[in-house]
PDB file of C-alpha atoms in Angstrom:
ATOM      1  CA  MET A  14    -234.820 135.188-135.710  1.00 65.00           C
ATOM      2  CA  SER A  15    -231.096 135.062-134.896  1.00 66.00           C
ATOM      3  CA  GLU A  16    -228.695 137.568-136.434  1.00 66.00           C
ATOM      4  CA  GLN A  17    -227.266 134.819-138.649  1.00 68.00           C
ATOM      5  CA  GLY A  18    -230.740 133.685-139.709  1.00 71.00           C
ATOM      6  CA  TYR A  19    -231.688 137.278-140.481  1.00 72.00           C
ATOM      7  CA  GLY A  20    -228.659 137.671-142.746  1.00 76.00           C
ATOM      8  CA  ARG A  21    -229.308 134.332-144.448  1.00 82.00           C
ATOM      9  CA  ALA A  22    -232.923 135.279-145.186  1.00 84.00           C
ATOM     10  CA  LEU A  23    -231.769 138.508-146.844  1.00 86.00           C
ATOM     11  CA  ALA A  24    -229.096 136.683-148.800  1.00 86.00           C
ATOM     12  CA  THR A  25    -231.698 134.170-150.011  1.00 89.00           C
ATOM     13  CA  ILE A  26    -233.982 136.922-151.323  1.00 90.00           C
ATOM     14  CA  ASN A  27    -231.137 138.361-153.403  1.00 88.00           C
ATOM     15  CA  HIS A  28    -229.380 135.118-154.326  1.00 88.00           C
ATOM     16  CA  ARG A  29    -228.263 135.350-157.991  1.00 87.00           C
ATOM     17  CA  ALA A  30    -230.361 138.475-158.503  1.00 86.00           C
ATOM     18  CA  ASP A  31    -228.264 138.974-161.632  1.00 85.00           C
ATOM     19  CA  LEU A  32    -230.191 136.106-163.246  1.00 87.00           C
ATOM     20  CA  GLY A  33    -233.664 137.351-162.355  1.00 88.00           C
ATOM     21  CA  THR A  34    -233.391 140.898-163.642  1.00 91.00           C
ATOM     22  CA  PHE A  35    -233.220 142.886-166.883  1.00 93.00           C
ATOM     23  CA  HIS A  36    -231.871 146.079-168.395  1.00 95.00           C
ATOM     24  CA  PRO A  37    -234.360 148.434-170.086  1.00 96.00           C
ATOM     25  CA  ASP A  38    -232.141 148.733-173.159  1.00 96.00           C
ATOM     26  CA  ALA A  39    -232.623 144.995-173.780  1.00 96.00           C
ATOM     27  CA  LEU A  40    -236.344 145.503-174.434  1.00 98.00           C
ATOM     28  CA  PRO A  41    -237.513 145.732-178.083  1.00 97.00           C
ATOM     29  CA  TRP A  42    -238.249 149.460-177.974  1.00 98.00           C
ATOM     30  CA  PRO A  43    -240.397 150.662-180.881  1.00 96.00           C
ATOM     31  CA  GLU A  44    -239.577 153.966-182.587  1.00 94.00           C
ATOM     32  CA  HIS A  45    -243.291 154.737-182.700  1.00 94.00           C
ATOM     33  CA  LEU A  46    -246.321 153.179-181.087  1.00 94.00           C
ATOM     34  CA  ASP A  47    -248.058 150.706-183.342  1.00 93.00           C
ATOM     35  CA  PRO A  48    -251.839 151.292-183.782  1.00 95.00           C
ATOM     36  CA  SER A  49    -252.546 147.815-182.391  1.00 96.00           C
ATOM     37  CA  GLU A  50    -250.511 148.716-179.294  1.00 96.00           C
ATOM     38  CA  ILE A  51    -252.592 151.851-178.784  1.00 96.00           C
ATOM     39  CA  ARG A  52    -255.850 149.935-179.243  1.00 96.00           C
ATOM     40  CA  PHE A  53    -254.641 147.497-176.576  1.00 97.00           C
ATOM     41  CA  TYR A  54    -254.599 150.334-174.032  1.00 98.00           C
ATOM     42  CA  ALA A  55    -258.378 150.637-174.393  1.00 97.00           C
ATOM     43  CA  ARG A  56    -258.797 146.958-173.486  1.00 97.00           C
ATOM     44  CA  LEU A  57    -256.640 147.460-170.415  1.00 98.00           C
ATOM     45  CA  CYS A  58    -259.026 150.160-169.213  1.00 98.00           C
ATOM     46  CA  ASN A  59    -262.229 148.461-170.433  1.00 97.00           C
ATOM     47  CA  TYR A  60    -262.899 151.407-172.726  1.00 97.00           C
ATOM     48  CA  PRO A  61    -264.603 150.892-176.080  1.00 95.00           C
ATOM     49  CA  PRO A  62    -262.142 150.899-179.052  1.00 90.00           C
ATOM     50  CA  ASP A  63    -262.532 154.662-179.512  1.00 93.00           C
ATOM     51  CA  GLY A  64    -261.250 155.163-175.951  1.00 96.00           C
ATOM     52  CA  SER A  65    -257.637 154.484-176.890  1.00 96.00           C
ATOM     53  CA  GLU A  66    -256.530 158.105-176.537  1.00 96.00           C
ATOM     54  CA  ALA A  67    -258.026 158.334-173.052  1.00 97.00           C
ATOM     55  CA  ALA A  68    -256.301 155.105-172.071  1.00 98.00           C
ATOM     56  CA  ARG A  69    -253.050 156.420-173.536  1.00 97.00           C
ATOM     57  CA  ALA A  70    -253.263 159.559-171.404  1.00 98.00           C
ATOM     58  CA  TYR A  71    -254.091 157.499-168.310  1.00 98.00           C
ATOM     59  CA  LEU A  72    -251.024 155.310-168.812  1.00 98.00           C
ATOM     60  CA  ALA A  73    -248.777 158.304-169.424  1.00 98.00           C
ATOM     61  CA  LYS A  74    -249.893 160.039-166.240  1.00 98.00           C
ATOM     62  CA  GLU A  75    -249.551 156.937-164.058  1.00 98.00           C
ATOM     63  CA  LEU A  76    -246.207 155.788-165.434  1.00 98.00           C
ATOM     64  CA  ALA A  77    -244.668 159.270-165.269  1.00 98.00           C
ATOM     65  CA  GLN A  78    -245.678 159.513-161.616  1.00 98.00           C
ATOM     66  CA  LEU A  79    -244.345 156.013-160.983  1.00 98.00           C
ATOM     67  CA  ALA A  80    -241.021 156.912-162.634  1.00 98.00           C
ATOM     68  CA  ASP A  81    -240.768 159.949-160.373  1.00 98.00           C
ATOM     69  CA  ILE A  82    -241.483 157.946-157.220  1.00 98.00           C
ATOM     70  CA  GLU A  83    -239.119 155.113-158.154  1.00 98.00           C
ATOM     71  CA  ARG A  84    -236.262 157.584-158.624  1.00 97.00           C
ATOM     72  CA  HIS A  85    -237.043 159.116-155.214  1.00 98.00           C
ATOM     73  CA  VAL A  86    -236.998 155.640-153.619  1.00 98.00           C
ATOM     74  CA  SER A  87    -233.597 155.007-155.239  1.00 98.00           C
ATOM     75  CA  ILE A  88    -232.070 158.169-153.816  1.00 98.00           C
ATOM     76  CA  CYS A  89    -233.523 157.551-150.358  1.00 98.00           C
ATOM     77  CA  LEU A  90    -232.233 153.978-150.249  1.00 97.00           C
ATOM     78  CA  GLY A  91    -228.782 155.361-151.023  1.00 96.00           C
ATOM     79  CA  ILE A  92    -229.127 157.866-148.171  1.00 96.00           C
ATOM     80  CA  ILE A  93    -230.311 155.216-145.710  1.00 97.00           C
ATOM     81  CA  GLY A  94    -227.568 152.855-146.838  1.00 95.00           C
ATOM     82  CA  GLY A  95    -225.033 155.573-146.098  1.00 94.00           C
ATOM     83  CA  GLN A  96    -226.454 156.022-142.599  1.00 93.00           C
ATOM     84  CA  ALA A  97    -226.612 152.294-141.828  1.00 92.00           C
ATOM     85  CA  ALA A  98    -222.955 151.576-141.002  1.00 85.00           C
ATOM     86  CA  GLY A  99    -223.452 152.427-137.329  1.00 86.00           C
ATOM     87  CA  SER A 100    -226.712 150.521-136.998  1.00 91.00           C
ATOM     88  CA  THR A 101    -226.754 147.122-135.310  1.00 88.00           C
ATOM     89  CA  ARG A 102    -229.884 146.169-137.290  1.00 89.00           C
ATOM     90  CA  LEU A 103    -228.909 147.443-140.765  1.00 92.00           C
ATOM     91  CA  ALA A 104    -225.139 146.951-140.823  1.00 88.00           C
ATOM     92  CA  GLY A 105    -223.612 144.091-142.777  1.00 88.00           C
ATOM     93  CA  LEU A 106    -223.211 142.989-146.344  1.00 90.00           C
ATOM     94  CA  PRO A 107    -226.574 141.177-146.801  1.00 90.00           C
ATOM     95  CA  MET A 108    -228.567 144.316-145.916  1.00 93.00           C
ATOM     96  CA  MET A 109    -226.248 146.590-147.922  1.00 92.00           C
ATOM     97  CA  ASN A 110    -226.617 144.268-150.900  1.00 92.00           C
ATOM     98  CA  ALA A 111    -230.412 144.222-150.535  1.00 94.00           C
ATOM     99  CA  MET A 112    -230.772 148.007-150.297  1.00 95.00           C
ATOM    100  CA  LEU A 113    -228.316 148.875-153.062  1.00 94.00           C
ATOM    101  CA  HIS A 114    -229.688 146.234-155.432  1.00 93.00           C
ATOM    102  CA  PHE A 115    -233.139 147.666-154.804  1.00 96.00           C
ATOM    103  CA  ALA A 116    -231.877 151.215-155.381  1.00 97.00           C
ATOM    104  CA  ALA A 117    -230.068 150.375-158.612  1.00 96.00           C
ATOM    105  CA  GLU A 118    -233.078 148.572-160.049  1.00 97.00           C
ATOM    106  CA  GLU A 119    -235.429 151.409-159.155  1.00 97.00           C
ATOM    107  CA  TYR A 120    -233.185 153.807-161.103  1.00 97.00           C
ATOM    108  CA  GLN A 121    -233.456 151.554-164.148  1.00 97.00           C
ATOM    109  CA  HIS A 122    -237.236 151.346-163.788  1.00 98.00           C
ATOM    110  CA  SER A 123    -237.449 155.106-163.537  1.00 98.00           C
ATOM    111  CA  TYR A 124    -235.508 155.589-166.765  1.00 97.00           C
ATOM    112  CA  MET A 125    -237.615 152.912-168.490  1.00 98.00           C
ATOM    113  CA  PHE A 126    -240.946 154.470-167.543  1.00 98.00           C
ATOM    114  CA  TYR A 127    -239.854 158.025-168.411  1.00 98.00           C
ATOM    115  CA  ARG A 128    -238.722 156.736-171.798  1.00 98.00           C
ATOM    116  CA  TYR A 129    -242.056 155.005-172.382  1.00 98.00           C
ATOM    117  CA  VAL A 130    -244.023 158.084-171.318  1.00 98.00           C
ATOM    118  CA  ALA A 131    -242.141 160.115-173.936  1.00 98.00           C
ATOM    119  CA  LEU A 132    -243.365 157.596-176.517  1.00 97.00           C
ATOM    120  CA  LEU A 133    -246.923 157.828-175.228  1.00 98.00           C
ATOM    121  CA  LEU A 134    -247.098 161.623-175.197  1.00 97.00           C
ATOM    122  CA  GLY A 135    -244.547 162.568-177.833  1.00 96.00           C
ATOM    123  CA  VAL A 136    -242.765 164.714-175.247  1.00 97.00           C
ATOM    124  CA  PRO A 137    -240.954 163.974-171.958  1.00 97.00           C
ATOM    125  CA  LEU A 138    -242.905 164.444-168.731  1.00 98.00           C
ATOM    126  CA  ASP A 139    -240.863 164.852-165.544  1.00 97.00           C
ATOM    127  CA  LEU A 140    -242.068 167.108-162.709  1.00 97.00           C
ATOM    128  CA  SER A 141    -239.709 165.770-160.060  1.00 95.00           C
ATOM    129  CA  ASP A 142    -237.757 168.941-159.410  1.00 92.00           C
ATOM    130  CA  ARG A 143    -240.804 170.779-158.023  1.00 91.00           C
ATOM    131  CA  THR A 144    -240.896 168.752-154.800  1.00 94.00           C
ATOM    132  CA  LEU A 145    -237.824 166.521-154.817  1.00 95.00           C
ATOM    133  CA  GLU A 146    -235.937 168.567-152.221  1.00 96.00           C
ATOM    134  CA  ALA A 147    -238.854 168.500-149.760  1.00 97.00           C
ATOM    135  CA  ARG A 148    -239.341 164.756-150.240  1.00 97.00           C
ATOM    136  CA  LEU A 149    -235.651 164.064-149.700  1.00 97.00           C
ATOM    137  CA  ALA A 150    -235.595 166.240-146.569  1.00 98.00           C
ATOM    138  CA  LEU A 151    -237.861 163.715-144.850  1.00 98.00           C
ATOM    139  CA  PHE A 152    -234.940 161.276-144.928  1.00 98.00           C
ATOM    140  CA  LEU A 153    -232.195 163.637-143.784  1.00 97.00           C
ATOM    141  CA  GLY A 154    -233.457 164.185-140.232  1.00 96.00           C
ATOM    142  CA  PRO A 155    -232.213 162.713-136.933  1.00 96.00           C
ATOM    143  CA  GLU A 156    -234.489 159.644-137.001  1.00 97.00           C
ATOM    144  CA  SER A 157    -232.815 156.234-137.020  1.00 97.00           C
ATOM    145  CA  PRO A 158    -232.023 154.640-140.400  1.00 97.00           C
ATOM    146  CA  GLU A 159    -234.268 151.698-139.424  1.00 97.00           C
ATOM    147  CA  THR A 160    -237.161 154.129-138.961  1.00 97.00           C
ATOM    148  CA  LYS A 161    -236.519 155.686-142.355  1.00 98.00           C
ATOM    149  CA  LEU A 162    -236.258 152.322-144.106  1.00 98.00           C
ATOM    150  CA  VAL A 163    -239.592 151.158-142.671  1.00 97.00           C
ATOM    151  CA  ALA A 164    -241.247 154.470-143.606  1.00 97.00           C
ATOM    152  CA  LEU A 165    -239.859 154.448-147.141  1.00 98.00           C
ATOM    153  CA  LEU A 166    -240.828 150.850-147.909  1.00 98.00           C
ATOM    154  CA  ALA A 167    -244.254 151.250-146.310  1.00 97.00           C
ATOM    155  CA  SER A 168    -244.947 154.313-148.447  1.00 97.00           C
ATOM    156  CA  ALA A 169    -243.928 152.475-151.623  1.00 97.00           C
ATOM    157  CA  TYR A 170    -245.704 149.192-150.826  1.00 97.00           C
ATOM    158  CA  PRO A 171    -249.237 150.165-152.010  1.00 96.00           C
ATOM    159  CA  GLY A 172    -247.891 151.346-155.364  1.00 97.00           C
ATOM    160  CA  GLU A 173    -245.711 148.254-155.786  1.00 97.00           C
ATOM    161  CA  THR A 174    -248.728 146.097-155.028  1.00 97.00           C
ATOM    162  CA  VAL A 175    -251.008 147.921-157.468  1.00 98.00           C
ATOM    163  CA  ILE A 176    -248.493 147.698-160.338  1.00 98.00           C
ATOM    164  CA  THR A 177    -248.306 143.958-159.592  1.00 98.00           C
ATOM    165  CA  ILE A 178    -252.104 143.760-159.974  1.00 98.00           C
ATOM    166  CA  PHE A 179    -251.715 145.453-163.368  1.00 98.00           C
ATOM    167  CA  GLU A 180    -248.972 142.981-164.290  1.00 98.00           C
ATOM    168  CA  HIS A 181    -251.493 140.191-163.641  1.00 98.00           C
ATOM    169  CA  ARG A 182    -254.145 141.955-165.724  1.00 98.00           C
ATOM    170  CA  LEU A 183    -251.784 142.391-168.661  1.00 98.00           C
ATOM    171  CA  HIS A 184    -250.847 138.720-168.468  1.00 98.00           C
ATOM    172  CA  MET A 185    -254.556 137.827-168.526  1.00 98.00           C
ATOM    173  CA  LEU A 186    -255.252 140.050-171.557  1.00 98.00           C
ATOM    174  CA  ASP A 187    -252.024 139.303-173.424  1.00 98.00           C
ATOM    175  CA  PRO A 188    -250.685 135.885-172.288  1.00 98.00           C
ATOM    176  CA  ASP A 189    -248.333 135.618-175.291  1.00 98.00           C
ATOM    177  CA  ARG A 190    -246.868 139.072-174.576  1.00 98.00           C
ATOM    178  CA  ARG A 191    -247.454 140.373-178.067  1.00 97.00           C
ATOM    179  CA  HIS A 192    -247.642 143.970-176.867  1.00 98.00           C
ATOM    180  CA  PHE A 193    -244.645 146.009-175.771  1.00 98.00           C
ATOM    181  CA  LEU A 194    -246.508 147.266-172.701  1.00 98.00           C
ATOM    182  CA  THR A 195    -246.961 143.689-171.478  1.00 98.00           C
ATOM    183  CA  GLN A 196    -243.285 142.877-172.122  1.00 98.00           C
ATOM    184  CA  MET A 197    -242.141 145.972-170.241  1.00 98.00           C
ATOM    185  CA  ILE A 198    -244.351 145.400-167.206  1.00 98.00           C
ATOM    186  CA  ALA A 199    -243.437 141.680-167.105  1.00 98.00           C
ATOM    187  CA  ALA A 200    -239.729 142.607-167.120  1.00 98.00           C
ATOM    188  CA  HIS A 201    -240.367 145.152-164.374  1.00 98.00           C
ATOM    189  CA  GLY A 202    -242.047 142.376-162.383  1.00 97.00           C
ATOM    190  CA  LEU A 203    -238.805 140.363-162.244  1.00 96.00           C
ATOM    191  CA  ASP A 204    -237.267 142.966-159.947  1.00 96.00           C
ATOM    192  CA  GLU A 205    -240.524 143.943-158.310  1.00 96.00           C
ATOM    193  CA  ALA A 206    -241.150 140.421-156.991  1.00 95.00           C
ATOM    194  CA  ARG A 207    -237.787 140.565-155.219  1.00 95.00           C
ATOM    195  CA  HIS A 208    -238.517 144.047-153.869  1.00 97.00           C
ATOM    196  CA  ILE A 209    -241.801 142.817-152.429  1.00 96.00           C
ATOM    197  CA  GLN A 210    -239.953 139.972-150.694  1.00 95.00           C
ATOM    198  CA  PHE A 211    -237.569 142.525-149.193  1.00 96.00           C
ATOM    199  CA  ASP A 212    -240.518 144.695-148.090  1.00 96.00           C
ATOM    200  CA  HIS A 213    -242.117 141.697-146.391  1.00 95.00           C
ATOM    201  CA  HIS A 214    -238.841 140.784-144.733  1.00 95.00           C
ATOM    202  CA  VAL A 215    -238.452 144.296-143.312  1.00 95.00           C
ATOM    203  CA  PHE A 216    -242.092 144.474-142.190  1.00 94.00           C
ATOM    204  CA  ASN A 217    -241.859 141.040-140.593  1.00 92.00           C
ATOM    205  CA  HIS A 218    -238.485 141.339-138.851  1.00 92.00           C
ATOM    206  CA  LEU A 219    -237.333 144.971-138.618  1.00 94.00           C
ATOM    207  CA  LEU A 220    -240.605 146.793-137.998  1.00 95.00           C
ATOM    208  CA  PRO A 221    -241.498 144.797-134.833  1.00 94.00           C
ATOM    209  CA  ALA A 222    -238.088 145.695-133.378  1.00 93.00           C
ATOM    210  CA  LEU A 223    -238.697 149.441-133.657  1.00 96.00           C
ATOM    211  CA  ALA A 224    -239.124 151.256-130.361  1.00 96.00           C
ATOM    212  CA  ASP A 225    -242.466 153.010-129.877  1.00 95.00           C
ATOM    213  CA  ARG A 226    -240.808 156.384-130.603  1.00 97.00           C
ATOM    214  CA  GLU A 227    -239.327 155.010-133.822  1.00 96.00           C
ATOM    215  CA  MET A 228    -242.708 153.616-134.876  1.00 96.00           C
ATOM    216  CA  LEU A 229    -244.318 157.029-134.383  1.00 96.00           C
ATOM    217  CA  ASP A 230    -241.529 158.627-136.420  1.00 97.00           C
ATOM    218  CA  ALA A 231    -241.994 156.067-139.209  1.00 97.00           C
ATOM    219  CA  GLN A 232    -245.735 156.756-139.300  1.00 95.00           C
ATOM    220  CA  ARG A 233    -245.105 160.521-139.429  1.00 97.00           C
ATOM    221  CA  ILE A 234    -242.564 160.289-142.263  1.00 97.00           C
ATOM    222  CA  CYS A 235    -244.770 157.889-144.203  1.00 96.00           C
ATOM    223  CA  LYS A 236    -247.819 160.155-143.905  1.00 95.00           C
ATOM    224  CA  ALA A 237    -245.817 163.216-144.936  1.00 97.00           C
ATOM    225  CA  LEU A 238    -244.474 161.369-147.962  1.00 97.00           C
ATOM    226  CA  GLY A 239    -248.007 160.243-148.785  1.00 96.00           C
ATOM    227  CA  ARG A 240    -249.145 163.874-148.865  1.00 96.00           C
ATOM    228  CA  HIS A 241    -246.293 164.755-151.221  1.00 97.00           C
ATOM    229  CA  ASN A 242    -247.142 161.795-153.455  1.00 96.00           C
ATOM    230  CA  HIS A 243    -250.804 162.810-153.566  1.00 96.00           C
ATOM    231  CA  ALA A 244    -249.814 166.328-154.651  1.00 96.00           C
ATOM    232  CA  LEU A 245    -247.494 164.765-157.189  1.00 96.00           C
ATOM    233  CA  SER A 246    -250.388 162.745-158.597  1.00 97.00           C
ATOM    234  CA  GLU A 247    -252.478 165.878-159.027  1.00 97.00           C
ATOM    235  CA  ALA A 248    -249.604 167.710-160.740  1.00 98.00           C
ATOM    236  CA  TYR A 249    -248.995 164.863-163.202  1.00 98.00           C
ATOM    237  CA  GLU A 250    -252.720 164.681-163.940  1.00 98.00           C
ATOM    238  CA  ARG A 251    -252.893 168.418-164.715  1.00 98.00           C
ATOM    239  CA  GLU A 252    -249.796 168.305-166.887  1.00 98.00           C
ATOM    240  CA  THR A 253    -250.972 165.228-168.789  1.00 98.00           C
ATOM    241  CA  ARG A 254    -254.331 166.876-169.518  1.00 97.00           C
ATOM    242  CA  SER A 255    -252.522 169.942-170.849  1.00 98.00           C
ATOM    243  CA  ILE A 256    -250.514 167.758-173.268  1.00 98.00           C
ATOM    244  CA  LEU A 257    -253.268 165.321-174.229  1.00 97.00           C
ATOM    245  CA  PRO A 258    -256.587 167.048-173.462  1.00 97.00           C
ATOM    246  CA  VAL A 259    -258.909 164.112-172.992  1.00 97.00           C
ATOM    247  CA  GLU A 260    -260.892 162.785-170.024  1.00 97.00           C
ATOM    248  CA  PHE A 261    -259.114 159.663-168.762  1.00 97.00           C
ATOM    249  CA  ILE A 262    -260.533 158.916-165.306  1.00 96.00           C
ATOM    250  CA  GLN A 263    -264.291 158.823-165.860  1.00 94.00           C
ATOM    251  CA  ASP A 264    -265.616 155.371-166.862  1.00 95.00           C
ATOM    252  CA  ASN A 265    -262.064 154.001-166.707  1.00 98.00           C
ATOM    253  CA  PHE A 266    -262.314 150.551-165.086  1.00 98.00           C
ATOM    254  CA  ALA A 267    -258.551 150.327-164.545  1.00 98.00           C
ATOM    255  CA  ALA A 268    -258.493 153.703-162.790  1.00 98.00           C
ATOM    256  CA  GLN A 269    -261.382 152.621-160.560  1.00 97.00           C
ATOM    257  CA  VAL A 270    -259.621 149.406-159.537  1.00 98.00           C
ATOM    258  CA  GLN A 271    -256.356 151.250-159.027  1.00 97.00           C
ATOM    259  CA  ARG A 272    -258.028 153.785-156.736  1.00 97.00           C
ATOM    260  CA  ARG A 273    -259.919 151.102-154.774  1.00 97.00           C
ATOM    261  CA  PHE A 274    -256.837 149.022-153.989  1.00 97.00           C
ATOM    262  CA  THR A 275    -254.562 152.011-153.405  1.00 96.00           C
ATOM    263  CA  LEU A 276    -256.918 153.514-150.827  1.00 94.00           C
ATOM    264  CA  ARG A 277    -257.442 150.133-149.197  1.00 94.00           C
ATOM    265  CA  LEU A 278    -253.699 149.519-148.848  1.00 94.00           C
ATOM    266  CA  LEU A 279    -253.025 153.047-147.633  1.00 93.00           C
ATOM    267  CA  GLU A 280    -255.500 152.387-144.812  1.00 90.00           C
ATOM    268  CA  GLU A 281    -253.352 149.436-143.772  1.00 88.00           C
ATOM    269  CA  THR A 282    -249.981 151.162-144.099  1.00 87.00           C
ATOM    270  CA  LEU A 283    -248.292 151.292-140.691  1.00 83.00           C
ATOM    271  CA  SER A 284    -251.720 151.224-139.028  1.00 83.00           C
ATOM    272  CA  GLY A 285    -250.268 149.031-136.303  1.00 79.00           C
ATOM    273  CA  ARG A 286    -248.185 146.020-135.450  1.00 78.00           C
ATOM    274  CA  PRO A 287    -248.009 143.418-136.858  1.00 82.00           C
ATOM    275  CA  PHE A 288    -248.050 144.840-140.390  1.00 86.00           C
ATOM    276  CA  ARG A 289    -250.603 142.978-142.521  1.00 91.00           C
ATOM    277  CA  PHE A 290    -249.290 142.213-146.003  1.00 93.00           C
ATOM    278  CA  ALA A 291    -251.521 143.074-148.946  1.00 95.00           C
ATOM    279  CA  ASP A 292    -252.972 139.609-149.479  1.00 95.00           C
ATOM    280  CA  GLN A 293    -253.580 139.176-145.771  1.00 93.00           C
ATOM    281  CA  ALA A 294    -255.616 142.394-145.651  1.00 92.00           C
ATOM    282  CA  LEU A 295    -257.989 141.684-148.556  1.00 93.00           C
ATOM    283  CA  THR A 296    -261.662 141.016-147.875  1.00 94.00           C
ATOM    284  CA  GLU A 297    -263.664 138.436-149.821  1.00 96.00           C
ATOM    285  CA  ASP A 298    -265.229 141.237-151.905  1.00 96.00           C
ATOM    286  CA  GLU A 299    -261.767 142.582-152.724  1.00 96.00           C
ATOM    287  CA  ARG A 300    -260.545 139.116-153.698  1.00 96.00           C
ATOM    288  CA  ALA A 301    -263.532 138.804-156.025  1.00 97.00           C
ATOM    289  CA  ALA A 302    -262.726 142.208-157.542  1.00 97.00           C
ATOM    290  CA  LEU A 303    -259.111 141.139-157.990  1.00 97.00           C
ATOM    291  CA  ASP A 304    -260.189 137.968-159.759  1.00 97.00           C
ATOM    292  CA  GLN A 305    -262.550 139.915-162.047  1.00 97.00           C
ATOM    293  CA  PHE A 306    -259.909 142.488-162.953  1.00 98.00           C
ATOM    294  CA  ALA A 307    -256.756 140.384-163.142  1.00 98.00           C
ATOM    295  CA  GLY A 308    -257.807 136.741-163.093  1.00 97.00           C
ATOM    296  CA  VAL A 309    -255.871 135.859-159.941  1.00 97.00           C
ATOM    297  CA  GLY A 310    -256.791 134.984-156.381  1.00 94.00           C
ATOM    298  CA  ALA A 311    -253.686 136.524-154.784  1.00 96.00           C
ATOM    299  CA  ILE A 312    -251.514 139.508-155.638  1.00 97.00           C
ATOM    300  CA  HIS A 313    -248.069 138.437-154.502  1.00 96.00           C
ATOM    301  CA  ALA A 314    -246.361 135.070-154.884  1.00 87.00           C
ATOM    302  CA  GLY A 315    -247.427 132.696-152.153  1.00 73.00           C
ATOM    303  CA  GLY A 316    -250.192 135.057-151.086  1.00 67.00           C
ATOM    304  CA  GLY A 317    -247.700 137.240-149.256  1.00 58.00           C
ATOM    305  CA  ARG A 318    -246.476 134.723-146.711  1.00 59.00           C
ATOM    306  CA  PRO A 319    -243.862 136.066-144.307  1.00 52.00           C
ATOM    307  CA  CYS A 320    -240.258 135.385-145.314  1.00 49.00           C
TER     308      CYS A 320
END
């Protein structure tokens, strides 16, 4: 793709992004969770009606961790954007617009999920400061900004894909969006669809241009960040159990599907070139599982075609 075509493709992804977005304060935030909202959580997880508290704890843990990771992605995109001026592959207004739009929206998502977690648990839950410095250090080294951008987006891609699967499931269970959880995740999906397009663009056009040394660096940074994120998951699980002491993984259908697709996508992450997008990597069994859980045959719009 020519340099002009590359810029046009980026500009197309973010064309009038102001129309396809939202602000968390515009959502109809409840002061307290309605009992019907809490019972809905059990349906999401395929628990019996008395499993609502377990489902509530599961959501709190996952969304608190997601809020933490989204804020980290925001900061890192700002760092990479600041390093990109001297790059022949990242310089220019279309790429700056794409990265900073992405960063700004991730900050809003982070605030939104932390706020919702406080509703779920009755107290805030934010463990970011324990490992934030170490996670940021991965993006302050001498590697090229292109390397860091590929590593960052590749590390976030499995989580972005899994939350999109949950967006589909919520739409299947609550097509009229009567529940606040469905409204919030649908709003989140407005930005997330654009972020996935940007991910695909970077994986399709920037990643193949990395030198072998840069590709090795991207794989190393991505794996190191994955280890941090795994430790983060364990910390949020422990803390959630201390606040709401209930078992929320065992017999939880949503947690099982989440784990299956997360592990599957992590196997694919930067495993080689070309990078296979999520829908391209699914087996027939996984497509059947996706249909059973979320009522769709593909995760991302268009089945994840290159853009």
